[in-house]
CSV table of C-alpha atoms in Angstrom, one decimal:
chain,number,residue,atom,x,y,z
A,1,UNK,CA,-57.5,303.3,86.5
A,2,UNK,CA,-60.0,300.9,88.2
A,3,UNK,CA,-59.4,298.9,91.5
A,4,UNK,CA,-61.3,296.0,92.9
A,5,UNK,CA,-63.1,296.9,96.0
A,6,UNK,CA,-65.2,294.6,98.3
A,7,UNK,CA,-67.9,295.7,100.5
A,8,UNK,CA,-68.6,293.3,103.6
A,9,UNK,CA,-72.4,293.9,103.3
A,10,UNK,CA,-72.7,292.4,107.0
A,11,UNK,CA,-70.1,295.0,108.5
A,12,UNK,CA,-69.9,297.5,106.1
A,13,UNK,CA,-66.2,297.0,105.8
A,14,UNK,CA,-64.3,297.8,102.8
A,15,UNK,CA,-61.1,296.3,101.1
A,16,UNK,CA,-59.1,296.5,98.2
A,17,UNK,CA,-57.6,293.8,96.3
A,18,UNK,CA,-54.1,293.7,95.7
A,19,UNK,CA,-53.0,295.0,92.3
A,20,UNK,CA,-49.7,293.4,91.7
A,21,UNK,CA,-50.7,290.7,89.1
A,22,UNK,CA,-52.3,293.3,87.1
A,23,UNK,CA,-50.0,296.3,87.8
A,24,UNK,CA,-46.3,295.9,87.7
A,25,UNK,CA,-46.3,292.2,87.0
A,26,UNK,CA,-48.5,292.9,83.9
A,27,UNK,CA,-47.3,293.7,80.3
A,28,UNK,CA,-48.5,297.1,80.9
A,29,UNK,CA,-49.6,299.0,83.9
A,30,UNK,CA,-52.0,300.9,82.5
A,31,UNK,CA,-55.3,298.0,82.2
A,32,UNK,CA,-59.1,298.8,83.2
A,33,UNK,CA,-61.5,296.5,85.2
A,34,UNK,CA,-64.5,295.0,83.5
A,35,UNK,CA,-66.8,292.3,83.8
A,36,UNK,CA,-67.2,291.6,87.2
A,37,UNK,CA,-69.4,288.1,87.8
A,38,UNK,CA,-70.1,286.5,91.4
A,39,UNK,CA,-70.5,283.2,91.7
A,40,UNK,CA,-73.8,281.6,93.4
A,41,UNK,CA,-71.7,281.0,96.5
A,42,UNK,CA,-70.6,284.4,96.6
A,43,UNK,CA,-66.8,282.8,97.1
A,44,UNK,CA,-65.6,283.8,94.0
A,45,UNK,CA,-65.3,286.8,91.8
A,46,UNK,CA,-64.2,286.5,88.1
A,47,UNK,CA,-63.1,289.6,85.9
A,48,UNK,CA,-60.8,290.6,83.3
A,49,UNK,CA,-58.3,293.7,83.3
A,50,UNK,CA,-58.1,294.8,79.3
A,51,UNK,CA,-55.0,296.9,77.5
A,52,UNK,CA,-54.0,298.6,74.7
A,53,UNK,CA,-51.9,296.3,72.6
A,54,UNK,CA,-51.6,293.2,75.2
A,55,UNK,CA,-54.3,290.7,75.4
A,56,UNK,CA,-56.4,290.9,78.5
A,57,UNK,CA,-55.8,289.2,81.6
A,58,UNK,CA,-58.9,287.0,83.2
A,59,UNK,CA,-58.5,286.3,87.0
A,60,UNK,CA,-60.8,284.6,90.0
A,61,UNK,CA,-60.6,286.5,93.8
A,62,UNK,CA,-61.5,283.6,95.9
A,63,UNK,CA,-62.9,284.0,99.2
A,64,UNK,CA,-63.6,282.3,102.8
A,65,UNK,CA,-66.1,284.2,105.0
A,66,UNK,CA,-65.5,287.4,103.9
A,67,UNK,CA,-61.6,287.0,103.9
A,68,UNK,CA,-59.3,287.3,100.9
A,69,UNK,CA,-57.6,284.1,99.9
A,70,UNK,CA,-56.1,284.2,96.6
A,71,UNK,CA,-56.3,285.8,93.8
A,72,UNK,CA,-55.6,283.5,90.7
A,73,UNK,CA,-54.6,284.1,86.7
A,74,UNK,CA,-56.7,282.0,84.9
A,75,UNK,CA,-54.6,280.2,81.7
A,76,UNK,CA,-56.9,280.5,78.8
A,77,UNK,CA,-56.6,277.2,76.7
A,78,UNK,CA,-55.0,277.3,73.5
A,79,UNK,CA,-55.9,279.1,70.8
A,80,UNK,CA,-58.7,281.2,72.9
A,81,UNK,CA,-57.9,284.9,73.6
A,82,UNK,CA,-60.7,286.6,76.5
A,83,UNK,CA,-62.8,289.0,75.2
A,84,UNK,CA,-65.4,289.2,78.0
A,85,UNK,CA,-68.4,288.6,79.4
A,86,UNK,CA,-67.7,286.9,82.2
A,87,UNK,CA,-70.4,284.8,84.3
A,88,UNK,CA,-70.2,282.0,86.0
A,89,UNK,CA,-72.7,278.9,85.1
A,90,UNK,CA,-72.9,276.5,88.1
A,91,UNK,CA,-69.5,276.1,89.3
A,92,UNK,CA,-67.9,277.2,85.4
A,93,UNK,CA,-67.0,280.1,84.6
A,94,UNK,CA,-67.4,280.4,81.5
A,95,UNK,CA,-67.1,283.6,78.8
A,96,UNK,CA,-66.6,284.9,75.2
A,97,UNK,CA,-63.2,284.6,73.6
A,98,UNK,CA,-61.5,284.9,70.3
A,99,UNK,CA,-60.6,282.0,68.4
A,100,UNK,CA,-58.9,283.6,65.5
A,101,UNK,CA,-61.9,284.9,63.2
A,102,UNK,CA,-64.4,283.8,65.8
A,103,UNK,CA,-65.8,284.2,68.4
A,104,UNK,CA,-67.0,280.9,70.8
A,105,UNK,CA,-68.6,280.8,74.7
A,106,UNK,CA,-65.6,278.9,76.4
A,107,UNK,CA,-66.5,277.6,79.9
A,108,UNK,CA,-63.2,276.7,82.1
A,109,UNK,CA,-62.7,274.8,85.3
A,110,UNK,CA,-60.1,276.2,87.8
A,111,UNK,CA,-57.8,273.3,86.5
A,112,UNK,CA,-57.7,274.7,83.3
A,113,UNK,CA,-59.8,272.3,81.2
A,114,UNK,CA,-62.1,274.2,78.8
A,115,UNK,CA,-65.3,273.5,76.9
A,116,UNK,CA,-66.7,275.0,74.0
A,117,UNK,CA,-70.4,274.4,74.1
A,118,UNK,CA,-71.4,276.0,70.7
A,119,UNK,CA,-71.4,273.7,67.9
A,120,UNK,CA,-70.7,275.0,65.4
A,121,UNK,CA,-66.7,275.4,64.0
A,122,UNK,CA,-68.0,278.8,62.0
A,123,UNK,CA,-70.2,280.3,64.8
A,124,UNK,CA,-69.7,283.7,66.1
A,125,UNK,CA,-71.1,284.3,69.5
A,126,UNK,CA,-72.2,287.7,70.1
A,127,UNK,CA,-73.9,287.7,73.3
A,128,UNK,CA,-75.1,284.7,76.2
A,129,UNK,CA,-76.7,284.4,79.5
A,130,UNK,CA,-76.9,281.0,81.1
A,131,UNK,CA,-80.4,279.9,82.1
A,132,UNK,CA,-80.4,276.8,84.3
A,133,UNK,CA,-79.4,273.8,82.5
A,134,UNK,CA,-79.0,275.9,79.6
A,135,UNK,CA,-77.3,278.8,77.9
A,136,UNK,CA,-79.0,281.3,75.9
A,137,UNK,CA,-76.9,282.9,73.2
A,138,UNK,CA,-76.9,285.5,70.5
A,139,UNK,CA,-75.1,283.6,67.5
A,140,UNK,CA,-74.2,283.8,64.0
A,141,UNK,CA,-72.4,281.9,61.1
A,142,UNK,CA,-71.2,282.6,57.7
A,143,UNK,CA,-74.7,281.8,56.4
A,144,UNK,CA,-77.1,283.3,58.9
A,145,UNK,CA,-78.2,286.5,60.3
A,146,UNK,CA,-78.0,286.5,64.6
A,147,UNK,CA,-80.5,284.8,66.6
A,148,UNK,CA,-81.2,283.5,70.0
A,149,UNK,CA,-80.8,280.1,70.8
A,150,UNK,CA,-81.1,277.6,73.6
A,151,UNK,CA,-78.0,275.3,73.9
A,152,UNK,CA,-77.3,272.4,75.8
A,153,UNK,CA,-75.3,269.5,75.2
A,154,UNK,CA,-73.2,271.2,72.3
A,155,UNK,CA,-77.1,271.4,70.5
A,156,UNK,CA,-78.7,274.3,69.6
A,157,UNK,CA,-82.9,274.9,69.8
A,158,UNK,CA,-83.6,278.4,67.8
A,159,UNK,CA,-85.8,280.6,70.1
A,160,UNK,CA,-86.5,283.7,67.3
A,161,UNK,CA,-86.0,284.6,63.4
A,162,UNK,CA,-85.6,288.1,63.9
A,163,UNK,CA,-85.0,288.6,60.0
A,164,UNK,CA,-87.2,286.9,57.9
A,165,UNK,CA,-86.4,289.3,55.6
A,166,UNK,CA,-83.2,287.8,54.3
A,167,UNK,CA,-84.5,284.6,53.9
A,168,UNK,CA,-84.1,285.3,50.1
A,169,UNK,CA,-81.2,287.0,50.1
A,170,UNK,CA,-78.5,285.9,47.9
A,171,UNK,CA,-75.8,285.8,50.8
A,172,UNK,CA,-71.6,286.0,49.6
A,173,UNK,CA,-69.5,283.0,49.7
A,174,UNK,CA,-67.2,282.9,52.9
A,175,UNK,CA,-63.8,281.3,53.4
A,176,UNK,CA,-61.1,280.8,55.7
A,177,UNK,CA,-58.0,282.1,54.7
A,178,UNK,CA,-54.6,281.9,56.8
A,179,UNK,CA,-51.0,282.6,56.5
A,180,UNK,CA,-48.1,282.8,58.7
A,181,UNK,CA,-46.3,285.5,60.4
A,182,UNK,CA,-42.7,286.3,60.4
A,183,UNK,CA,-42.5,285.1,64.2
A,184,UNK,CA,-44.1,281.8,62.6
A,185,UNK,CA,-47.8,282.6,64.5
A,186,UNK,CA,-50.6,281.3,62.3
A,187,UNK,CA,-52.4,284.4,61.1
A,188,UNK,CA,-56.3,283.7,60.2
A,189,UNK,CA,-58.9,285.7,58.6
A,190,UNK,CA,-62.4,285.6,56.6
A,191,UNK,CA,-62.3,286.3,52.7
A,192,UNK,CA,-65.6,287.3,51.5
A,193,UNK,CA,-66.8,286.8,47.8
A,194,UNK,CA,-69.7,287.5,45.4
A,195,UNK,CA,-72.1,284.9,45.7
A,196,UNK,CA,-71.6,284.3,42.0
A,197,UNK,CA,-68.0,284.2,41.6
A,198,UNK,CA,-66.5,281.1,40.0
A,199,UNK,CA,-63.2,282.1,40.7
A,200,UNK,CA,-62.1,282.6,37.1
A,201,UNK,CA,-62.2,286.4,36.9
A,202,UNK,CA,-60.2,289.2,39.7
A,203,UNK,CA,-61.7,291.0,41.5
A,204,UNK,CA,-61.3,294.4,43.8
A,205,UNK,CA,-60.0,293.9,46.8
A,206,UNK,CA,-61.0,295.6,50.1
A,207,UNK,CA,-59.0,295.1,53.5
């Protein structure tokens, strides 16, 4: 399984982060590394360890001339769960999670307080890179086909229509649906329906 390792350009020295946090005190031993992001100061490193059946784990290495400080969980705000992507914008970092059927760009401080800069309650963020002042993302919604956009300010500017195509498609009918779990956890999905269904008739179900 992965380990962190930083290379002192300067001296050519090597290190290797300790693995505790992510290692015995995790909820399994057994996670892998990914998305490693630098920030512009080069002082801190962002990345997430993943794991079969646990949520993942995000965490920032900080650093001070080349010396390890701390290495720090990040909370996620509630109801996010990390799915990746990690990259800092400015002094944010900021990535994909999971927000029961979606997916949003959440961008945190190190005290915790998040942001969700897409607007949209049923986007689904499938990709982003931040560009200066703004983000660009790869989005979706119930209703629309992906696309990049520009977004700053919680307001989006499309950049393509990659699929004029479906412009005159019929698209389904999409609702929220939720129940509650026997530990009392808030369960949330998407139902999809014909476009034409008037609710008046059953129909086959496919889960």
């Amino acid at each position: 399984y992965s380990e962190v390792e930083i290379l002192v350009s300067e001296t050519g020295d090597r290190f290797t982060l300790p693995a505790t946090m992510w290692r015995e005190q995790a909820p399994s031993p057994y996670g892998w590394l990914g998305g490693l992001s630098w920030n512009d100061d080069g002082d801190k490193l962002a990345f997430d360890i993943g794991f079969d059946g646990y949520s993942p784990m995000l965490f920032v290495a900080e650093f001070h001339d080349s010396d390890h400080l701390q290495t720090t969980q990040y909370a996620l705000a509630d109801p996010y769960t990390h799915v990746g992507d990690n990259a800092w914008w400015g002094d944010t970092l900021c990535y994909t999670a999971s927000d029961r059927a979606r997916l949003r760009l959440v961008c945190q401080q190190d005290d915790g307080r998040s942001t969700t800069p897409t607007p949209q309650d049923d986007a689904v963020v499938w990709d982003w890179q931040p560009a200066g002042r703004d983000v660009v993302v790869l989005m979706a919604s119930t209703d629309t086909l992906a696309d990049l956009y520009t977004l700053r300010n919680r307001r989006t500017r499309p950049l393509t229509h990659i699929n004029p195509q479906a412009d005159d498609w019929t698209m389904p009918q999409s609702r929220i649906v939720s129940w509650t779990a026997p530990d009392g956890t808030t369960v949330e999905g998407m139902l999809w329906l014909p476009a034409d269904h008037d609710g008046t008739s059953p129909l086959p179900t496919i889960v």
